[in-house]
Amino acid sequence: MLATMGAMGLAPTAAQAAEREPVFRAPRTGDFTLKGRAAAKVVIVGGGIAGLASAYELGKAGYDCTVLEARDRTGGRNFTVRGADSTSDTCGNRQTARFSDGQYMNAGPARIPQWMITLDYCRELGVPIEVFTNSNASAYLYNEKSGMTAPVRYRTAKADMYGYVSELLAKATDKGALDGAITADDQEQLLEFLKSFGDIGDTLTYTGSEHRGFTVDPGAAGTPGVELGAVPTVSQVLSTGVGRYFSFEFGYDQAMLMFQPIGGMDRIPAALTKAIGSHRIRTGAVVSGITDTAHGVAVTYQQGGRTRAIEADYCIAALPPHILAKTPHNLGSAVQTALEAVTPVSSGKIGLEYRSRWWEEQQQIYGGITETDMDLSHIWYPSYGFHGQRGVIIGYYNTGTNADTYAALSPADREKRSVAQGVKIHGDVYRTELATSFSHHWRQTPHLLGAWHSLKGGPDAATYAPLNRAAGHVYFAGDYLSYADAWQHGAFSSARKVVTTLHERVLA
């Protein structure tokens, strides 16, 4: 019957179902009626996306959930910085954002691919979304270490690289170099593709084209446009190393279209918090111990200068694994070894608010990302507030050593260092129009101490097996236990897996 309904378009076909991960069915109150069971009490340690999603889904069936969050807000690494927001890091830096009304920076996750279930939750929770521009032909590429003396537009660099690669491959094909690899008909089809792909025409020679851009854009009659000249040699193009960036847009998790919640990424945890009920969430609750017992679990925590305790039938540990590894527990040496094997990753961002949107007005850049080999790594242009008076650019988004280098600086020096590099790409306007800045580094963020995690061999490796099953009455959830680490999709997926397993156990 299901197959027939699928053929009629009334239900997903097997092929459609296979395109996504196994179908998730949220727990329902009716499940207990059918089984003669009752909902259990669950304490969830960690109010990030995985913890909130777990409480939200279990709450649909009437589970008595309590979320313990060490910080003063929910969302974990989903953190949107707005004016008047304050933070203190482990290096002693305290900052208060001075962004103007309507301006913000997403210090953590900032984009959502259209295939991720994060968008399903946006739909279900009523969180409106808009397009996030991940790739923009008008953004820049600038590899200073490779000898580039000026930035080049993404479209220009791509046209030159694709053009010369097409020319070289076309000439090799035309000379019979591929006779042993593909048929004559295939070679003919390949040549036709290359003529268009690299814009090399029947001459099979790249000399530049409108793909590179214009110095004078096409306009009315009498203004046909002036194509960008001074085509570099193939050697010059290859030496810049710009080709390393082109595979970015082909990544399954980076390809357009991408989206963002209107008004900031933290609209997602805010909606989850509202759906769960704020009375079920205790912020400022720093967990100091997790004890599995014969009939459930006991969790101790510090809140308001007092030691408190809560007992429940089950616990979902949804806090960062390297934090949990330092939390006293009786979950066994295998669990501890697995937790200690997870390596936190460094990452940081700085938001630069400008008094004008000069990147739109003067350089015709509407969203997108500039790539560079300087230690700021990436510059992001806002995908919201187009044609407004002000805007916030992400002046650097870096990871690893580069992030640690910036983290060691004072906020003022982070701004100075990133702006000095940005001037090399955008000119003096990058400094003169700056109004304020705010920087955030996850390795220095209390109770998180990392941006995402590295698991050697992946989450299904034998090392992490103890975290993929219950340790007594304690379950583990988080994006690190998924193949989408660093994405909210991973946290949602992990939460769904744990909720399903726990619910089946209760029903049994």
Coordinates of C-alpha atoms in Angstrom, one line a residue:
M1 CA 0.0 0.0 0.0
L2 CA 2.8 2.4 0.9
A3 CA 4.5 1.7 -2.4
T4 CA 1.3 2.3 -4.3
M5 CA 0.8 5.6 -2.4
G6 CA 4.4 6.6 -3.3
A7 CA 3.7 5.9 -7.0
M8 CA 0.7 8.2 -6.8
G9 CA 2.7 10.9 -5.1
L10 CA 0.9 10.5 -1.8
A11 CA 3.9 9.3 0.2
P12 CA 7.7 9.4 -0.2
T13 CA 9.0 6.7 -2.6
A14 CA 11.8 4.4 -1.5
A15 CA 14.2 6.4 -3.6
Q16 CA 13.2 9.7 -2.0
A17 CA 13.5 8.1 1.5
A18 CA 17.0 6.9 0.7
E19 CA 18.1 10.4 0.0
R20 CA 17.9 11.3 3.7
E21 CA 18.9 9.6 6.9
P22 CA 16.4 7.2 8.5
V23 CA 13.0 8.7 9.1
F24 CA 12.7 10.0 12.6
R25 CA 9.4 9.7 14.5
A26 CA 9.2 11.8 17.5
P27 CA 7.9 10.2 20.7
R28 CA 4.2 10.7 21.4
T29 CA 2.0 10.4 24.4
G30 CA 0.0 7.7 22.7
D31 CA 3.0 5.4 22.7
F32 CA 2.7 4.9 26.5
T33 CA -1.0 4.2 26.2
L34 CA -0.4 1.4 23.8
K35 CA 2.4 -0.1 25.8
G36 CA 1.0 0.5 29.3
R37 CA 4.0 2.5 30.3
A38 CA 4.6 5.9 31.7
A39 CA 7.0 8.7 30.7
A40 CA 10.2 8.9 32.6
K41 CA 12.1 11.7 34.2
V42 CA 15.2 12.8 32.3
V43 CA 17.9 15.3 33.3
I44 CA 19.8 16.7 30.3
V45 CA 23.3 18.1 31.0
G46 CA 24.1 20.9 28.5
G47 CA 21.7 23.4 26.9
G48 CA 23.3 23.5 23.5
I49 CA 21.5 22.4 20.3
A50 CA 21.8 18.7 21.1
G51 CA 20.5 19.1 24.7
L52 CA 17.7 21.4 23.7
A53 CA 16.6 19.2 20.8
S54 CA 16.6 16.2 23.2
A55 CA 14.3 18.0 25.7
Y56 CA 12.1 19.3 22.9
E57 CA 11.5 15.9 21.3
L58 CA 11.1 14.0 24.6
G59 CA 8.7 16.7 25.7
K60 CA 6.3 15.9 22.9
A61 CA 5.6 12.6 24.7
G62 CA 5.3 14.1 28.2
Y63 CA 8.7 13.2 29.5
D64 CA 9.7 15.2 32.6
C65 CA 12.8 16.9 31.3
T66 CA 15.2 19.3 33.2
V67 CA 18.0 20.9 31.3
L68 CA 21.1 22.0 33.2
E69 CA 23.2 24.7 31.4
A70 CA 26.4 26.1 32.9
R71 CA 26.2 29.4 31.0
D72 CA 23.7 32.1 31.5
R73 CA 22.0 31.4 28.2
T74 CA 21.0 28.5 26.1
G75 CA 22.3 27.6 22.6
G76 CA 25.9 26.5 23.4
R77 CA 28.0 27.4 20.4
N78 CA 25.0 28.9 18.7
F79 CA 25.8 32.5 19.8
T80 CA 24.6 35.7 18.1
V81 CA 26.3 38.8 19.4
R82 CA 24.2 42.0 19.5
G83 CA 24.7 45.4 21.0
A84 CA 25.1 45.4 24.8
D85 CA 26.0 41.7 24.9
S86 CA 28.9 41.0 27.2
T87 CA 31.4 38.2 27.5
S88 CA 34.4 37.3 29.6
D89 CA 37.0 34.8 28.4
T90 CA 39.5 32.6 30.2
C91 CA 42.3 35.0 29.3
G92 CA 40.6 37.8 31.4
N93 CA 39.3 39.7 28.4
R94 CA 35.8 41.3 29.0
Q95 CA 34.0 42.8 26.1
T96 CA 30.7 44.5 25.6
A97 CA 29.4 44.7 22.0
R98 CA 28.5 48.2 20.7
F99 CA 26.8 47.1 17.5
S100 CA 24.0 49.5 16.5
D101 CA 20.4 48.4 16.4
G102 CA 19.7 45.6 13.9
Q103 CA 23.4 44.7 13.5
Y104 CA 24.8 41.4 14.8
M105 CA 27.4 38.7 14.2
N106 CA 26.9 35.0 14.4
A107 CA 30.0 34.0 16.5
G108 CA 29.3 30.3 16.0
P109 CA 27.2 28.6 13.3
A110 CA 26.2 31.1 10.6
R111 CA 24.9 29.1 7.6
I112 CA 22.6 26.2 6.9
P113 CA 22.8 24.0 3.8
Q114 CA 19.4 23.2 2.3
W115 CA 19.6 19.5 2.9
M116 CA 20.3 19.7 6.6
I117 CA 17.5 18.9 9.1
T118 CA 18.2 22.2 10.8
L119 CA 15.9 23.7 8.2
D120 CA 13.2 21.2 9.2
Y121 CA 13.4 22.5 12.8
C122 CA 13.2 26.1 11.5
R123 CA 10.0 25.2 9.7
E124 CA 8.6 23.3 12.6
L125 CA 9.4 26.0 15.2
G126 CA 8.4 28.9 13.0
V127 CA 11.8 30.4 12.6
P128 CA 11.8 32.4 9.3
I129 CA 14.9 32.1 7.1
E130 CA 16.6 34.0 4.3
V131 CA 19.4 33.1 1.8
F132 CA 23.0 33.2 3.0
T133 CA 25.4 33.9 0.2
N134 CA 28.2 31.4 0.5
S135 CA 29.8 31.9 -2.9
N136 CA 30.0 35.3 -4.7
A137 CA 31.8 35.9 -8.0
S138 CA 32.5 39.5 -6.9
A139 CA 34.3 38.6 -3.7
Y140 CA 38.1 38.5 -3.7
L141 CA 41.0 36.0 -3.6
Y142 CA 44.3 37.2 -2.2
N143 CA 47.3 35.0 -1.6
E144 CA 50.0 37.3 -0.3
K145 CA 52.4 34.4 0.5
S146 CA 52.3 33.3 -3.2
G147 CA 53.5 36.7 -4.4
M148 CA 50.1 38.3 -5.3
T149 CA 50.5 42.1 -5.0
A150 CA 46.8 42.8 -5.4
P151 CA 43.5 40.9 -4.8
V152 CA 41.6 39.5 -7.7
R153 CA 37.9 39.0 -8.1
Y154 CA 36.8 35.4 -7.6
R155 CA 35.2 35.4 -11.1
T156 CA 38.4 36.6 -12.7
A157 CA 40.6 34.0 -11.0
K158 CA 38.2 31.2 -11.8
A159 CA 38.0 32.3 -15.5
D160 CA 41.8 32.3 -15.8
M161 CA 42.2 28.9 -14.1
Y162 CA 39.4 27.2 -16.0
G163 CA 40.5 28.8 -19.2
Y164 CA 44.1 27.6 -19.1
V165 CA 43.1 24.1 -17.8
S166 CA 40.7 23.8 -20.6
E167 CA 43.3 24.9 -23.1
L168 CA 45.9 22.5 -21.9
L169 CA 43.5 19.6 -21.8
A170 CA 42.0 20.5 -25.2
K171 CA 45.4 20.6 -26.8
A172 CA 46.4 17.3 -25.2
T173 CA 43.2 15.8 -26.5
D174 CA 43.7 17.3 -30.0
K175 CA 47.2 15.8 -30.2
G176 CA 45.9 12.3 -29.4
A177 CA 47.3 12.1 -25.8
L178 CA 44.0 10.7 -24.6
D179 CA 43.5 8.1 -27.4
G180 CA 44.2 5.2 -25.0
A181 CA 41.8 6.6 -22.4
I182 CA 38.6 7.6 -24.2
T183 CA 37.1 7.0 -27.6
A184 CA 37.2 9.4 -30.5
D185 CA 33.6 10.3 -30.0
D186 CA 34.2 10.9 -26.3
Q187 CA 37.2 13.2 -27.2
E188 CA 34.9 15.2 -29.5
Q189 CA 32.4 15.7 -26.8
L190 CA 35.1 16.6 -24.3
L191 CA 36.5 19.3 -26.7
E192 CA 33.0 20.7 -27.1
F193 CA 32.7 20.9 -23.3
L194 CA 36.1 22.6 -22.9
K195 CA 35.3 25.2 -25.5
S196 CA 32.4 26.4 -23.3
F197 CA 33.9 25.6 -19.9
G198 CA 37.1 27.5 -20.4
D199 CA 35.7 29.9 -23.1
I200 CA 38.6 28.9 -25.4
G201 CA 36.5 28.7 -28.6
D202 CA 37.5 26.8 -31.8
T203 CA 41.1 28.0 -31.5
L204 CA 41.4 26.0 -28.3
T205 CA 43.5 28.9 -26.9
Y206 CA 42.6 30.9 -23.8
T207 CA 43.0 34.6 -24.4
G208 CA 40.6 35.9 -21.8
S209 CA 36.9 36.7 -22.2
E210 CA 33.9 38.3 -20.6
H211 CA 34.0 35.6 -18.0
R212 CA 36.8 37.6 -16.3
G213 CA 34.7 40.7 -15.8
F214 CA 34.7 44.2 -17.1
T215 CA 36.4 47.5 -16.4
V216 CA 33.4 49.3 -17.9
D217 CA 30.2 47.3 -17.5
P218 CA 27.9 46.9 -20.5
G219 CA 25.2 49.6 -20.7
A220 CA 23.1 51.5 -23.1
A221 CA 23.7 51.9 -26.8
G222 CA 27.2 53.1 -27.4
T223 CA 28.5 51.4 -24.2
P224 CA 29.2 47.8 -25.1
G225 CA 31.4 47.4 -22.1
V226 CA 35.2 47.0 -21.8
E227 CA 36.4 43.5 -20.9
L228 CA 39.0 43.2 -18.2
G229 CA 42.4 43.1 -19.8
A230 CA 46.0 42.1 -18.9
V231 CA 45.4 38.4 -19.0
P232 CA 48.2 36.7 -16.9
T233 CA 50.2 33.8 -18.3
V234 CA 49.4 30.2 -17.3
S235 CA 52.5 30.2 -15.1
Q236 CA 51.4 33.3 -13.3
V237 CA 47.9 31.9 -12.7
L238 CA 49.3 28.6 -11.3
S239 CA 51.8 30.3 -9.1
T240 CA 49.1 32.3 -7.3
G241 CA 47.6 29.2 -5.9
V242 CA 44.1 30.6 -6.2
G243 CA 42.9 27.3 -7.7
R244 CA 42.8 25.7 -4.2
Y245 CA 39.6 27.6 -3.4
F246 CA 37.4 26.5 -6.3
S247 CA 36.6 23.1 -4.8
F248 CA 35.0 24.8 -1.8
E249 CA 31.7 25.5 -3.6
F250 CA 31.4 21.8 -4.7
G251 CA 31.5 20.5 -1.1
Y252 CA 28.3 18.8 -0.2
D253 CA 28.0 20.9 2.9
Q254 CA 29.0 24.2 1.3
A255 CA 27.2 24.3 -2.0
M256 CA 24.5 27.0 -2.6
L257 CA 21.8 27.5 -1.8
M258 CA 22.5 28.1 1.9
F259 CA 20.3 29.8 4.5
Q260 CA 20.3 31.7 7.8
P261 CA 17.5 32.6 10.3
I262 CA 16.3 36.1 9.8
G263 CA 17.6 38.2 12.7
G264 CA 20.4 35.9 13.8
M265 CA 21.2 32.2 14.2
D266 CA 20.2 32.2 17.9
R267 CA 16.6 32.4 16.8
I268 CA 16.8 28.6 16.7
P269 CA 17.8 28.0 20.4
A270 CA 15.4 30.8 21.4
A271 CA 12.5 28.9 19.7
L272 CA 13.6 25.6 21.2
T273 CA 13.8 27.2 24.7
K274 CA 10.3 28.6 24.3
A275 CA 8.9 25.3 23.1
I276 CA 10.5 23.4 26.0
G277 CA 9.4 25.9 28.6
S278 CA 11.9 28.1 30.4
H279 CA 10.8 26.6 33.7
R280 CA 12.5 23.3 32.6
I281 CA 15.8 25.0 32.0
R282 CA 18.2 25.9 34.7
T283 CA 21.0 28.3 33.6
G284 CA 24.1 29.0 35.6
A285 CA 24.1 25.4 36.6
V286 CA 27.6 24.0 36.5
V287 CA 27.5 20.2 36.7
S288 CA 30.0 18.8 39.3
G289 CA 29.1 15.1 39.2
I290 CA 27.2 12.4 37.3
T291 CA 26.5 9.2 39.1
D292 CA 24.8 6.2 37.6
T293 CA 22.7 4.3 40.2
A294 CA 20.9 1.0 40.3
H295 CA 17.6 2.6 39.3
G296 CA 18.6 5.9 37.6
V297 CA 21.0 8.7 37.8
A298 CA 22.0 11.4 40.3
V299 CA 23.5 14.7 39.1
T300 CA 25.1 17.4 41.3
Y301 CA 25.6 20.9 40.2
Q302 CA 26.6 24.4 41.4
Q303 CA 24.1 27.2 41.0
G304 CA 24.0 30.5 42.7
G305 CA 26.9 29.6 45.1
R306 CA 25.1 26.5 46.3
T307 CA 25.5 22.8 45.6
R308 CA 22.3 21.2 44.4
A309 CA 21.3 17.7 43.2
I310 CA 18.7 16.2 41.0
E311 CA 17.7 12.6 40.5
A312 CA 16.1 11.2 37.4
D313 CA 15.5 7.9 35.6
Y314 CA 17.9 8.8 32.8
C315 CA 20.5 11.4 31.9
I316 CA 21.5 12.7 28.5
A317 CA 25.0 14.2 28.6
A318 CA 25.1 16.8 25.9
L319 CA 28.0 18.9 27.1
P320 CA 31.3 19.1 25.2
P321 CA 33.2 15.7 25.6
H322 CA 36.4 17.3 26.8
I323 CA 34.4 19.1 29.5
L324 CA 32.6 15.9 30.5
A325 CA 36.0 14.2 30.7
K326 CA 36.9 16.5 33.5
T327 CA 33.6 16.0 35.3
P328 CA 33.6 13.4 38.1
H329 CA 31.5 10.4 37.1
N330 CA 31.2 6.6 37.6
L331 CA 30.6 5.7 34.0
G332 CA 33.6 3.6 33.6
S333 CA 37.2 3.7 32.2
A334 CA 36.0 3.0 28.7
V335 CA 33.8 6.1 28.7
Q336 CA 36.6 8.2 30.1
T337 CA 39.1 6.9 27.6
A338 CA 36.7 7.7 24.7
L339 CA 36.0 11.2 26.1
E340 CA 39.7 12.0 26.4
A341 CA 40.4 10.8 22.9
V342 CA 38.2 13.7 21.5
T343 CA 40.3 16.7 20.6
P344 CA 38.7 20.2 20.7
V345 CA 39.4 22.6 17.8
S346 CA 40.2 26.3 18.0
S347 CA 38.2 28.9 16.0
G348 CA 37.5 32.6 16.3
K349 CA 35.7 35.5 14.6
I350 CA 35.7 39.2 14.7
G351 CA 32.7 41.4 13.8
L352 CA 33.6 44.8 12.3
E353 CA 30.7 47.2 12.1
Y354 CA 31.1 50.0 9.5
R355 CA 29.4 53.3 9.2
S356 CA 28.5 52.7 5.6
R357 CA 28.1 49.6 3.4
W358 CA 31.0 50.6 1.2
W359 CA 31.5 47.0 0.0
E360 CA 28.1 47.2 -1.7
E361 CA 28.3 50.9 -2.8
Q362 CA 31.9 51.0 -4.0
Q363 CA 32.9 47.4 -4.7
Q364 CA 29.5 45.8 -5.7
I365 CA 29.9 42.9 -3.2
Y366 CA 26.6 41.6 -1.8
G367 CA 27.3 38.8 0.6
G368 CA 29.8 36.1 0.0
I369 CA 33.3 35.3 1.2
T370 CA 36.8 36.6 0.4
E371 CA 39.6 34.0 0.7
T372 CA 43.2 34.7 1.6
D373 CA 46.3 33.0 2.8
M374 CA 46.9 35.7 5.4
D375 CA 46.1 34.6 9.0
L376 CA 42.7 36.2 9.0
S377 CA 41.8 33.4 6.6
H378 CA 38.3 34.5 5.5
I379 CA 36.3 37.8 5.3
W380 CA 32.5 37.4 5.3
Y381 CA 30.2 40.1 3.9
P382 CA 26.8 40.2 5.5
S383 CA 23.9 38.5 3.8
Y384 CA 21.3 40.7 5.5
G385 CA 20.5 44.4 5.6
F386 CA 21.3 45.1 2.0
H387 CA 21.3 48.8 1.1
G388 CA 21.1 49.7 4.8
Q389 CA 23.1 52.4 6.4
R390 CA 25.5 50.2 8.4
G391 CA 26.7 46.6 8.3
V392 CA 28.9 44.1 10.1
I393 CA 31.7 42.3 8.2
I394 CA 33.3 39.2 9.7
G395 CA 36.8 40.5 9.6
Y396 CA 38.4 37.1 10.2
Y397 CA 37.1 33.6 10.6
N398 CA 40.0 31.4 11.3
T399 CA 40.9 28.0 12.9
G400 CA 43.8 26.2 14.4
T401 CA 47.0 28.0 14.8
N402 CA 45.7 31.2 13.2
A403 CA 42.8 31.3 15.7
D404 CA 45.1 30.7 18.6
T405 CA 47.4 33.5 17.4
Y406 CA 44.5 36.0 17.5
A407 CA 43.1 34.6 20.8
A408 CA 46.4 35.5 22.5
L409 CA 45.9 39.1 21.6
S410 CA 43.8 41.7 23.4
P411 CA 40.5 42.6 21.6
A412 CA 42.0 45.9 20.5
D413 CA 45.1 44.2 19.0
R414 CA 42.9 41.6 17.3
E415 CA 41.0 44.5 15.6
K416 CA 44.3 46.3 14.7
R417 CA 45.8 43.1 13.2
S418 CA 42.8 42.1 11.2
V419 CA 42.1 45.6 9.9
A420 CA 45.7 46.0 8.7
Q421 CA 45.4 42.9 6.6
G422 CA 41.9 43.8 5.3
V423 CA 43.3 47.1 4.0
K424 CA 45.5 45.1 1.7
I425 CA 42.4 43.8 0.0
H426 CA 39.9 46.6 0.3
G427 CA 42.0 49.8 0.7
D428 CA 41.9 52.5 3.3
V429 CA 38.1 52.4 3.6
Y430 CA 38.5 49.2 5.5
R431 CA 40.0 51.3 8.3
T432 CA 38.5 54.8 7.9
E433 CA 34.8 53.6 8.0
L434 CA 35.2 51.3 11.0
A435 CA 32.9 52.1 13.9
T436 CA 33.3 49.2 16.4
S437 CA 34.3 45.6 16.7
F438 CA 33.7 42.5 18.8
S439 CA 35.9 39.3 18.7
H440 CA 35.1 35.9 20.0
H441 CA 37.3 32.8 20.5
W442 CA 35.8 29.4 21.4
R443 CA 38.9 27.9 23.0
Q444 CA 38.8 30.7 25.5
T445 CA 35.0 30.5 26.1
P446 CA 34.2 29.2 29.6
H447 CA 32.3 25.9 29.8
L448 CA 32.8 25.2 26.1
L449 CA 36.6 25.6 25.5
G450 CA 36.4 24.6 21.8
A451 CA 34.6 25.3 18.5
W452 CA 34.1 21.8 17.4
H453 CA 35.9 18.4 17.7
S454 CA 38.3 16.1 16.0
L455 CA 37.7 12.4 16.3
K456 CA 40.4 10.2 14.8
G457 CA 38.6 7.6 12.6
G458 CA 35.2 9.2 13.0
P459 CA 32.4 8.7 15.5
D460 CA 31.9 5.1 14.6
A461 CA 35.6 4.1 15.4
A462 CA 35.9 1.5 18.1
T463 CA 37.5 4.1 20.4
Y464 CA 34.2 6.0 20.7
A465 CA 31.9 3.0 20.9
P466 CA 31.2 3.6 24.6
L467 CA 29.7 7.0 23.7
N468 CA 27.4 5.6 21.1
R469 CA 25.5 3.5 23.6
A470 CA 24.2 4.0 27.1
A471 CA 26.5 3.8 30.1
G472 CA 23.9 2.5 32.5
H473 CA 21.2 5.2 32.5
V474 CA 23.4 7.8 30.9
Y475 CA 23.3 8.6 27.1
F476 CA 25.6 10.9 25.2
A477 CA 24.6 13.4 22.5
G478 CA 26.4 16.1 20.5
D479 CA 27.5 17.0 17.0
Y480 CA 30.8 15.3 17.7
L481 CA 28.9 12.0 17.6
S482 CA 27.9 12.5 14.0
Y483 CA 29.4 12.9 10.6
A484 CA 28.4 16.6 10.6
D485 CA 30.6 17.8 13.4
A486 CA 30.6 21.6 13.8
W487 CA 27.1 21.7 12.2
Q488 CA 23.8 22.0 14.0
H489 CA 22.6 19.3 11.8
G490 CA 25.0 17.0 13.6
A491 CA 23.7 18.0 17.0
F492 CA 20.1 17.5 15.9
S493 CA 20.9 14.1 14.3
S494 CA 22.6 12.9 17.4
A495 CA 19.8 14.1 19.6
R496 CA 17.2 12.3 17.5
K497 CA 19.3 9.1 17.7
V498 CA 19.5 9.2 21.5
V499 CA 15.8 10.2 21.9
T500 CA 14.8 7.2 19.8
T501 CA 16.9 4.8 21.7
L502 CA 15.9 6.1 25.1
H503 CA 12.2 6.1 24.2
E504 CA 12.4 2.5 22.9
R505 CA 14.0 1.5 26.2
V506 CA 11.3 3.1 28.3
L507 CA 8.6 1.5 26.2
A508 CA 10.2 -1.9 26.6

